[in-house]
PDB file of C-alpha atoms and ligand atoms in Angstrom:
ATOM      1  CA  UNK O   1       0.000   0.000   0.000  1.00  0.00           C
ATOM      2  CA  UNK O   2       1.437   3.419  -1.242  1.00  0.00           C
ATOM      3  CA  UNK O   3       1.769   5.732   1.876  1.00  0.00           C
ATOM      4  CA  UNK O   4       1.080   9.681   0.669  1.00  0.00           C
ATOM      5  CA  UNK O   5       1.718  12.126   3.177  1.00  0.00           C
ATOM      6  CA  UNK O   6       0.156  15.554   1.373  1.00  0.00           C
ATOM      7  CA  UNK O   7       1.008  19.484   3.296  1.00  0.00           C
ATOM      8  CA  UNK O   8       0.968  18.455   6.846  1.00  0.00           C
ATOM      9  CA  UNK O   9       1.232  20.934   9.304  1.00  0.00           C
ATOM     10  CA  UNK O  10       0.684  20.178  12.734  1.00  0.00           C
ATOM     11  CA  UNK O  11       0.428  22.393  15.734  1.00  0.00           C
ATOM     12  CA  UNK O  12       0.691  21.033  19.540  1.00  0.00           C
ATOM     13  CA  UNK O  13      -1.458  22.511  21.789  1.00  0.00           C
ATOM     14  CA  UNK O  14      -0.344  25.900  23.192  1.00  0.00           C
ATOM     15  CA  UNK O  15       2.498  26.136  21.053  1.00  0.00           C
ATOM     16  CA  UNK O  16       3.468  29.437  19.327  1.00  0.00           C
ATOM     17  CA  UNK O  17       4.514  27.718  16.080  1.00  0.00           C
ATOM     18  CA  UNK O  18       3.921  24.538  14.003  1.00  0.00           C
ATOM     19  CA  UNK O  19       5.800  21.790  14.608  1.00  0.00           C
ATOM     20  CA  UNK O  20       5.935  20.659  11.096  1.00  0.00           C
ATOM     21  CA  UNK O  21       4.811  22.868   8.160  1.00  0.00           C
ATOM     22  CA  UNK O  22       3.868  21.656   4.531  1.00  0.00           C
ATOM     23  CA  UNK O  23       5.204  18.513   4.698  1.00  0.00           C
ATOM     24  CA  UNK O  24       4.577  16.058   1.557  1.00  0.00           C
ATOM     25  CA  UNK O  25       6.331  12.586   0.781  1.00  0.00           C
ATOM     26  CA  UNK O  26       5.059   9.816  -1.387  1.00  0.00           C
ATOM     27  CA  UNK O  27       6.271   6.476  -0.123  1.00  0.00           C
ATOM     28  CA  UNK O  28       5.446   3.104  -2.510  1.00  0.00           C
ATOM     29  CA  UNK O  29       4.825  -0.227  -1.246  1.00  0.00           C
ATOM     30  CA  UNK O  30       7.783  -2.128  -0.636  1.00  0.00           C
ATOM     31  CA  UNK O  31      10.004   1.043  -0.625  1.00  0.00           C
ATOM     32  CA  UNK O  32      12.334   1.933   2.244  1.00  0.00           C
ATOM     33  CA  UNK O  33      12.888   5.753   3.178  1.00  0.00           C
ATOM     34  CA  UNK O  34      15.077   7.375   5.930  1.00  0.00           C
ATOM     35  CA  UNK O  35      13.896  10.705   7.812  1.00  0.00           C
ATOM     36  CA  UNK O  36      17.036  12.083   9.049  1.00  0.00           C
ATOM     37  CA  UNK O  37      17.196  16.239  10.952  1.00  0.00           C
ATOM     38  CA  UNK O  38      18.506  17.646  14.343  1.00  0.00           C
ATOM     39  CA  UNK O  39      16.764  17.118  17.030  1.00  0.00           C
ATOM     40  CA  UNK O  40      14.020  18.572  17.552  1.00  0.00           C
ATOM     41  CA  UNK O  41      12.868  19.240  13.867  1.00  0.00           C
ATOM     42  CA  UNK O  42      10.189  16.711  14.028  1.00  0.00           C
ATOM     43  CA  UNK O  43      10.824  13.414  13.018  1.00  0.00           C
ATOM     44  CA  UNK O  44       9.028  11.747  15.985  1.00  0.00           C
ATOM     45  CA  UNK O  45       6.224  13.570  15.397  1.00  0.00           C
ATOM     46  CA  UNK O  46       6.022  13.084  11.699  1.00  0.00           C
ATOM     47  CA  UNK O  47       6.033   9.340  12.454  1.00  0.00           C
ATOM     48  CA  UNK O  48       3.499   9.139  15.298  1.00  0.00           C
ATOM     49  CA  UNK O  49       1.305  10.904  12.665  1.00  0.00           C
ATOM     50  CA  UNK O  50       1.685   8.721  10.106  1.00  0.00           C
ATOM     51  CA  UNK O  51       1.140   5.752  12.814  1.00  0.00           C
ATOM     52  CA  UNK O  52      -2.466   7.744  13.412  1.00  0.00           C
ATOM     53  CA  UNK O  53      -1.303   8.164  17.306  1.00  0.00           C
ATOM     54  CA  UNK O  54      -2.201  11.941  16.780  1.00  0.00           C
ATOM     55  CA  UNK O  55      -4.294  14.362  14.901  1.00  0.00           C
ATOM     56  CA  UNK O  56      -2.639  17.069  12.460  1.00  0.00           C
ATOM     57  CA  UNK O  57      -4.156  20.587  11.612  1.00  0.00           C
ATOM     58  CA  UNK O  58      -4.345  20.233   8.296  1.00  0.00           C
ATOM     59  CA  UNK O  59      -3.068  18.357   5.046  1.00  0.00           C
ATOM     60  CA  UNK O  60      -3.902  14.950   5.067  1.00  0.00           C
ATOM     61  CA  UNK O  61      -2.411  10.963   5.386  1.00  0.00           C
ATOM     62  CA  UNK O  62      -2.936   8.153   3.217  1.00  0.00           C
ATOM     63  CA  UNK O  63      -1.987   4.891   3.416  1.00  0.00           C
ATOM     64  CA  UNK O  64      -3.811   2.974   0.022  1.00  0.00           C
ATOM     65  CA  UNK O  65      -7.266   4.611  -0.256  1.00  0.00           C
ATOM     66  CA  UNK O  66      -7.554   5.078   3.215  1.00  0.00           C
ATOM     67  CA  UNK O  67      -7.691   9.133   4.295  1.00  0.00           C
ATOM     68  CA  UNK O  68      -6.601   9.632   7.742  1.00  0.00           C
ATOM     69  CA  UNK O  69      -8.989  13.204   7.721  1.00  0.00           C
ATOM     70  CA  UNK O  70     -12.385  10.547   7.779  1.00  0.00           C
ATOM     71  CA  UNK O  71     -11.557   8.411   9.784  1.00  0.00           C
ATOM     72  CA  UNK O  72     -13.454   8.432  13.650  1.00  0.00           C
ATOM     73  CA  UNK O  73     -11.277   7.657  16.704  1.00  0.00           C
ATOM     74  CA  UNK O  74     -12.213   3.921  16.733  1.00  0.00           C
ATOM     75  CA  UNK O  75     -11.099   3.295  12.980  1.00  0.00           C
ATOM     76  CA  UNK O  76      -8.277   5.164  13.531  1.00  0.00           C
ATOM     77  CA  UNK O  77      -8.017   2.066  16.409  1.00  0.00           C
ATOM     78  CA  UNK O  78      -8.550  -0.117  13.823  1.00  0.00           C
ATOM     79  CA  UNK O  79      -5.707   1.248  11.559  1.00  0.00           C
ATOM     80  CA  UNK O  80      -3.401   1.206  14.211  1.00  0.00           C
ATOM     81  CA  UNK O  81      -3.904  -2.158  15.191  1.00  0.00           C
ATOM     82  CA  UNK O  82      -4.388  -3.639  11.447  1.00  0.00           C
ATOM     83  CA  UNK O  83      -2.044  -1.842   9.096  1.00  0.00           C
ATOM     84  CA  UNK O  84       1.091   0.154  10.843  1.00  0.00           C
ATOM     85  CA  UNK O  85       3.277  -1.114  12.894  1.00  0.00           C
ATOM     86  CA  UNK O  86       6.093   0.573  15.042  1.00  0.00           C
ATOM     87  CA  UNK O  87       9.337  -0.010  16.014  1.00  0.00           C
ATOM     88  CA  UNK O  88      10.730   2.555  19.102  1.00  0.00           C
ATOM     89  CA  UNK O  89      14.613   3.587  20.605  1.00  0.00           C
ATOM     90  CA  UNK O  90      12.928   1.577  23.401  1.00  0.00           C
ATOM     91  CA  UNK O  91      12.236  -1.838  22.822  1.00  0.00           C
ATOM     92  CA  UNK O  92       8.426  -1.873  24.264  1.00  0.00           C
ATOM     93  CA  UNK O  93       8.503  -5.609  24.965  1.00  0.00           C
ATOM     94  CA  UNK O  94       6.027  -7.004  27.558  1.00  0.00           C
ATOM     95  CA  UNK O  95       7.914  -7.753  30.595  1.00  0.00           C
ATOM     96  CA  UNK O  96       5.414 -10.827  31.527  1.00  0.00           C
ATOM     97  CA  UNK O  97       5.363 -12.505  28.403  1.00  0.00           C
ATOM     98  CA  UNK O  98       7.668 -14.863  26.921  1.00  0.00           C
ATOM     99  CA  UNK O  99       9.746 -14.146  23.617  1.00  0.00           C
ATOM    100  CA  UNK O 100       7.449 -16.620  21.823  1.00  0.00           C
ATOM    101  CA  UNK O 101       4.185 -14.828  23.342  1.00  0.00           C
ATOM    102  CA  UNK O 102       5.578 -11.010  22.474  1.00  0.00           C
ATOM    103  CA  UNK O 103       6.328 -12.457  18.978  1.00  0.00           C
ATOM    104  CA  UNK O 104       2.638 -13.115  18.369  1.00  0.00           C
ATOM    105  CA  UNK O 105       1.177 -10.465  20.254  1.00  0.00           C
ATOM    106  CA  UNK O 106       0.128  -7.622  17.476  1.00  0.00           C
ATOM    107  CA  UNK O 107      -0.724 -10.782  15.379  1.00  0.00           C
ATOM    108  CA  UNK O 108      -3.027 -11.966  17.860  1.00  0.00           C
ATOM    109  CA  UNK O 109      -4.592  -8.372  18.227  1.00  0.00           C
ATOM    110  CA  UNK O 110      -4.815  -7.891  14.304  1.00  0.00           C
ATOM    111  CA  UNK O 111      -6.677 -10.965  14.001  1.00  0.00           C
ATOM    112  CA  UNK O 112      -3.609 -12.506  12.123  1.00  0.00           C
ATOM    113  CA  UNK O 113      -1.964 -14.962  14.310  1.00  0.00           C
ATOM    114  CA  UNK O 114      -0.024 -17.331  12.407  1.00  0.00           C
ATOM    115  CA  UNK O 115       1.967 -19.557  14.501  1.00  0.00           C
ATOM    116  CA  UNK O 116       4.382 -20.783  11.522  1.00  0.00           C
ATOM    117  CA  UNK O 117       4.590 -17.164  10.055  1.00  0.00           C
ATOM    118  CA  UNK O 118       6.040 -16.558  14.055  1.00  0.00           C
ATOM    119  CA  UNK O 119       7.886 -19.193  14.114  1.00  0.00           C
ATOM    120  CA  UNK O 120       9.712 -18.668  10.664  1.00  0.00           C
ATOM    121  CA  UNK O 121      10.243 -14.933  11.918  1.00  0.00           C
ATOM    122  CA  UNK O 122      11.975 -16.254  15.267  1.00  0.00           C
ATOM    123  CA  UNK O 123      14.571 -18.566  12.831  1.00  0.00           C
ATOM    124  CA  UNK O 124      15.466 -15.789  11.043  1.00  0.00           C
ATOM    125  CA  UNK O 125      15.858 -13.087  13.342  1.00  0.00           C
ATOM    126  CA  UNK O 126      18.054 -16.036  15.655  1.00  0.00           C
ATOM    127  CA  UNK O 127      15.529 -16.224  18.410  1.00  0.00           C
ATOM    128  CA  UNK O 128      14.394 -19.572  18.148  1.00  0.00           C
ATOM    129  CA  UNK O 129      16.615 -20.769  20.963  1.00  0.00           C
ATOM    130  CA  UNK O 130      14.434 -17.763  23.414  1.00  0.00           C
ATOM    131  CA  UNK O 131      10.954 -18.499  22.820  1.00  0.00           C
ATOM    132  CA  UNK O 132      10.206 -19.497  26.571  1.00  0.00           C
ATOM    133  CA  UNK O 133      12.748 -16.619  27.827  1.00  0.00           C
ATOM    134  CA  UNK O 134      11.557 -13.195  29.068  1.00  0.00           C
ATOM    135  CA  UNK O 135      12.288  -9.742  27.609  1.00  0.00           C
ATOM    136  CA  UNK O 136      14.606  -8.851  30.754  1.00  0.00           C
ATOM    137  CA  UNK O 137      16.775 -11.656  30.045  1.00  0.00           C
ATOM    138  CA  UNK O 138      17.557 -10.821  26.781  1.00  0.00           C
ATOM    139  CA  UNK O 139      20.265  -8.436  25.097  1.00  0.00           C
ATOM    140  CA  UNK O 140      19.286  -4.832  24.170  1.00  0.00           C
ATOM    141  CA  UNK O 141      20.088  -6.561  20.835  1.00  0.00           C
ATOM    142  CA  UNK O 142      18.024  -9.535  21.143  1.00  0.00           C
ATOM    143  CA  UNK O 143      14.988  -7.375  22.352  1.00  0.00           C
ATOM    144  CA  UNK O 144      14.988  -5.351  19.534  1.00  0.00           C
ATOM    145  CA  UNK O 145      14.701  -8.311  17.640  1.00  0.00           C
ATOM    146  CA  UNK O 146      11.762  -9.730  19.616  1.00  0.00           C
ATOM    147  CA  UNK O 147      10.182  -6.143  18.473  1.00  0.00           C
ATOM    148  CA  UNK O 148      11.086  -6.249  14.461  1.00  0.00           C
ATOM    149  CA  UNK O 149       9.133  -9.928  14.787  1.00  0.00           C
ATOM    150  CA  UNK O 150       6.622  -8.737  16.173  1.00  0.00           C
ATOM    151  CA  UNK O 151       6.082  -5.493  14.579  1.00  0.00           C
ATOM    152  CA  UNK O 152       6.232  -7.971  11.126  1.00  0.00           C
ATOM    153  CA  UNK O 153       4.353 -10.955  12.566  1.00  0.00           C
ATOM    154  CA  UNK O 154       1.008  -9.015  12.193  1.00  0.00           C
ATOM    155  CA  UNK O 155       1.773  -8.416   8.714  1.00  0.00           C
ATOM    156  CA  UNK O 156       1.760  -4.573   8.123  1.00  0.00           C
ATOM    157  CA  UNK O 157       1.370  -2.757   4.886  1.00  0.00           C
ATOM    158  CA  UNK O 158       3.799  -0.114   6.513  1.00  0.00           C
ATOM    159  CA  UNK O 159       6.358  -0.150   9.312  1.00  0.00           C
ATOM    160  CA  UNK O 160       7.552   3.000  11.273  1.00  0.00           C
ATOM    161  CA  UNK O 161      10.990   2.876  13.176  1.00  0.00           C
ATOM    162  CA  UNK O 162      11.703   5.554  15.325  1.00  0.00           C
ATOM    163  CA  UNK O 163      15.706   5.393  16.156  1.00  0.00           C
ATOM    164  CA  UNK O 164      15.249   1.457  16.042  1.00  0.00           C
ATOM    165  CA  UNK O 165      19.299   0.641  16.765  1.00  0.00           C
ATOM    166  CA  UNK O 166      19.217   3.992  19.063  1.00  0.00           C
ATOM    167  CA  UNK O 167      20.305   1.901  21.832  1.00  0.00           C
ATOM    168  CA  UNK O 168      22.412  -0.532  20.375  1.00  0.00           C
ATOM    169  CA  UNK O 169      26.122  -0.317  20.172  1.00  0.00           C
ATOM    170  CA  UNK O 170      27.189   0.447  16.191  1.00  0.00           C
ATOM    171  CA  UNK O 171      28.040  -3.761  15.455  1.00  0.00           C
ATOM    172  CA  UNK O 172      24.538  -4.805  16.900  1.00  0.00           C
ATOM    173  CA  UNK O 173      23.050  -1.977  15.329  1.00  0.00           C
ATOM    174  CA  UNK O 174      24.063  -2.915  12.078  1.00  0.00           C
ATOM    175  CA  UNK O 175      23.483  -6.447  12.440  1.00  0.00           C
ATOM    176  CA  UNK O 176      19.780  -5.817  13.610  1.00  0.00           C
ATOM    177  CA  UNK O 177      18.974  -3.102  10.765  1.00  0.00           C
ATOM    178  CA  UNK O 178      20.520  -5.904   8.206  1.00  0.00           C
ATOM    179  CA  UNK O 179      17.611  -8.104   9.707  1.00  0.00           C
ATOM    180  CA  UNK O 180      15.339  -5.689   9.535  1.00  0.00           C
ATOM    181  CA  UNK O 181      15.727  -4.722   6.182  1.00  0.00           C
ATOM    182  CA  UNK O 182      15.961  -8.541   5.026  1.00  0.00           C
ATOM    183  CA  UNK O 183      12.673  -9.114   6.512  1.00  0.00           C
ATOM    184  CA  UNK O 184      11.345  -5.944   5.009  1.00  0.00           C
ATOM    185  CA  UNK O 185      11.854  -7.176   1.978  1.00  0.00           C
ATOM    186  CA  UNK O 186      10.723 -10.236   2.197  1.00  0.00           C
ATOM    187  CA  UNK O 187       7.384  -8.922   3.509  1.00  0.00           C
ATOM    188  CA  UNK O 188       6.931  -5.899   0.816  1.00  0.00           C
ATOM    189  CA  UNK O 189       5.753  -3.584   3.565  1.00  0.00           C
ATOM    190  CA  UNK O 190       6.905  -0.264   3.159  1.00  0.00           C
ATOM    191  CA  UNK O 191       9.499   1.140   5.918  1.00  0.00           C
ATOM    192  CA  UNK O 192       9.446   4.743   7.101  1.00  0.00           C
ATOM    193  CA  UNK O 193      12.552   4.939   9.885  1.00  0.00           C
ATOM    194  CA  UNK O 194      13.991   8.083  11.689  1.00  0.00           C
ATOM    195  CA  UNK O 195      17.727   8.341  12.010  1.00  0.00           C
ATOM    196  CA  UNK O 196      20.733  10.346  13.413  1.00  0.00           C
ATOM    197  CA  UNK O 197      22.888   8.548  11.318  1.00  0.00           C
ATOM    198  CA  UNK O 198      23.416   9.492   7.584  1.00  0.00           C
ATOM    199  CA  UNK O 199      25.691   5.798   7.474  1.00  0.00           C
ATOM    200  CA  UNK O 200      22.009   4.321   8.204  1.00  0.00           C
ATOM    201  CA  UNK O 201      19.715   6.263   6.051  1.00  0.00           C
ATOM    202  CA  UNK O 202      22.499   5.504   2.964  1.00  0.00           C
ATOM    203  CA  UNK O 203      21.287   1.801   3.387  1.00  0.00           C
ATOM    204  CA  UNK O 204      17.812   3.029   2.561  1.00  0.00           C
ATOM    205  CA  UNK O 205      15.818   3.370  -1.230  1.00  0.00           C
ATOM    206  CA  UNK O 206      15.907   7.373  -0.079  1.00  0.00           C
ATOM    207  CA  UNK O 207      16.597   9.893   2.311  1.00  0.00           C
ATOM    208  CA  UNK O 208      14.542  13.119   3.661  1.00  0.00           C
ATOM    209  CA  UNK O 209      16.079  15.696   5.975  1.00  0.00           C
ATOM    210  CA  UNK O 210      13.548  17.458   8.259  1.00  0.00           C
ATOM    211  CA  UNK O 211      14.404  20.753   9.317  1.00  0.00           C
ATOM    212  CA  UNK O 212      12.697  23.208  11.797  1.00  0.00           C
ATOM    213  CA  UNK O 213       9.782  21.038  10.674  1.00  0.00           C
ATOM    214  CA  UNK O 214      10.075  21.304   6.858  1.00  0.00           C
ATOM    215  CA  UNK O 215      11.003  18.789   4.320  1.00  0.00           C
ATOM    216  CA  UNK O 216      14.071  19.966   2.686  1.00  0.00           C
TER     217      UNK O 216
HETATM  218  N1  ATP Y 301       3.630  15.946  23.007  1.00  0.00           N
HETATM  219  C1  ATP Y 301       4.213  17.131  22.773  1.00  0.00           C
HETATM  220  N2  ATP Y 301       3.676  18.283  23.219  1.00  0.00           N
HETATM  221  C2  ATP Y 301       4.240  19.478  22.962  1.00  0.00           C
HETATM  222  N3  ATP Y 301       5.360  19.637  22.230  1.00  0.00           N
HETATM  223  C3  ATP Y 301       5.936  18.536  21.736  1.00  0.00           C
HETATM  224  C4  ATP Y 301       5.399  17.220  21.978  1.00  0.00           C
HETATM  225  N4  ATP Y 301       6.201  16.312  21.362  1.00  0.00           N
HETATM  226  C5  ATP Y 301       7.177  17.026  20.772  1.00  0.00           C
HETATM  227  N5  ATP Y 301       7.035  18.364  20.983  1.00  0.00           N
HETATM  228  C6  ATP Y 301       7.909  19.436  20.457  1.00  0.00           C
HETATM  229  O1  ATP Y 301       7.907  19.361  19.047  1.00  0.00           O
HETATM  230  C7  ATP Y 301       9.219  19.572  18.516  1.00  0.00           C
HETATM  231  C8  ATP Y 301       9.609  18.369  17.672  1.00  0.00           C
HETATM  232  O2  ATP Y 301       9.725  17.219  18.510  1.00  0.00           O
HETATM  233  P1  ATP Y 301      10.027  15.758  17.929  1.00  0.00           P
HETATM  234  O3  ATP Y 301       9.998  14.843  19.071  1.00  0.00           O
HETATM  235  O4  ATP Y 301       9.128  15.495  16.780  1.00  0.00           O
HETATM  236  O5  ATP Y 301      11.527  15.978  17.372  1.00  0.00           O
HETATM  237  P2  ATP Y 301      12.568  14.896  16.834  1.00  0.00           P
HETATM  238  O6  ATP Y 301      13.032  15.396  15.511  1.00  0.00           O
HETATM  239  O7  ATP Y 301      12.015  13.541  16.908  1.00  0.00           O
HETATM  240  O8  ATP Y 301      13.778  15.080  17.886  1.00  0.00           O
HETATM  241  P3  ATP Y 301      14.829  13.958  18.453  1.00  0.00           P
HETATM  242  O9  ATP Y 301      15.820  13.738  17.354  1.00  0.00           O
HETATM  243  O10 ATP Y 301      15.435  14.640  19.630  1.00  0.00           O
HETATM  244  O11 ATP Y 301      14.051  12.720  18.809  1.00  0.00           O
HETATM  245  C9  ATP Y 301      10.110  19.811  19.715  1.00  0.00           C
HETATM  246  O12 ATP Y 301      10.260  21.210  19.862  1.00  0.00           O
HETATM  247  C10 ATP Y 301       9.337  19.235  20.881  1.00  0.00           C
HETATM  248  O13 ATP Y 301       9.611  19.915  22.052  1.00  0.00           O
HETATM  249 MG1   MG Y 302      12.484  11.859  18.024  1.00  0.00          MG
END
């Protein structure tokens, strides 16, 4: 599904200025693109709109023939628990669930749950050995793994990463965004991820820089 962001601008409450301003990008299914700006330009907001987690003032989001603009609180639920899926700095795991359980968690709430779709994600992200561990016994790296599965076990058309190997020393980082990308692939979900690092965002289709909240 073709994700078309069209002249955002958002506003948070009580702020003098917009946050982001006129920001357009066409992303195609299957496509990978890297959001890169200082801190503070916007990224993380950019992507929590795209993920429907917040409103805009105007412009609108589409992912397909869906318009973000019509949609009422409880299909923007449904969006959010269907169709985008999100990776975060943070790993997010549930501390009282096993590997295996987190793994088919958004699956499970998506209506998707697919043990041997799970299963095939744990062999390839190296996690099969885990399934009955918890999250706090894991590696930073291995959790962020358990979250890539999961984010792709419920079968997204698009996947947002927000500083996904953030916390991960540079070898691990690289190691789990070769993963992730692999699997990307392989699923033909389009990936939207955030990054400090222009050595990260090279290993994407394309690159935007944000700045003060405009596409540049
Ligand atoms: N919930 C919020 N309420 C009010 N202002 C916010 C909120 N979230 C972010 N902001 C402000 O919006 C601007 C952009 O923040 P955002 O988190 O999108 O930046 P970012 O590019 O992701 O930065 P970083 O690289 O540090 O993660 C900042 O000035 C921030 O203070
Ligand atoms: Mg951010």
């Amino acid at each position: 599904m073709q994700l078309q962001i069209d002249q955002i601008t958002k506003t948070y409450p009580g702020a003098p200025a917009p946050v982001l301003q006129d920001v357009s990008l066409t992303l195609d299914a299957g496509a990978t693109l890297a959001l890169t700006g200082e801190s503070g330009s916007g990224k993380s907001t950019l992507l929590h709109l795209t993920g429907a987690l917040d409103t805009f003032d105007s412009g609108d989001i589409r992912l397909g023939k869906t318009a973000y603009s019509t949609l009422t609180e409880a299909q923007r639920a449904d969006l959010r628990r269907t169709q985008v899926a999100l990776v975060f700095q943070q790993f997010n795991l549930v501390g009282s669930m096993t590997v295996a359980a987190n793994l088919r968690f958004h699956a499970r709430l998506a209506g998707r749950d697919d043990p041997a779709f799970a299963d095939d994600l744990a062999h390839k992200l190296g996690l099969e050995a885990l399934g009955h561990a918890y999250p706090e016994q894991l590696s930073g790296g291995q959790q962020q793994r358990v979250a890539i599965g999961r984010a792709l076990a419920m079968r997204p058309a698009l996947l947002l990463a927000d500083e996904p190997t953030g916390n991960l020393d540079e070898a691990t980082g690289d190691a789990v965004l070769d993963l992730m990308l692999d699997l990307v692939h392989d699923s033909g979900c389009a990936l939207l991820l955030v990054t400090h690092s222009t050595r990260i965002a090279a290993r994407l289709d394309a690159r935007l820089h944000l700045s003060r909240g405009r596409l540049k």
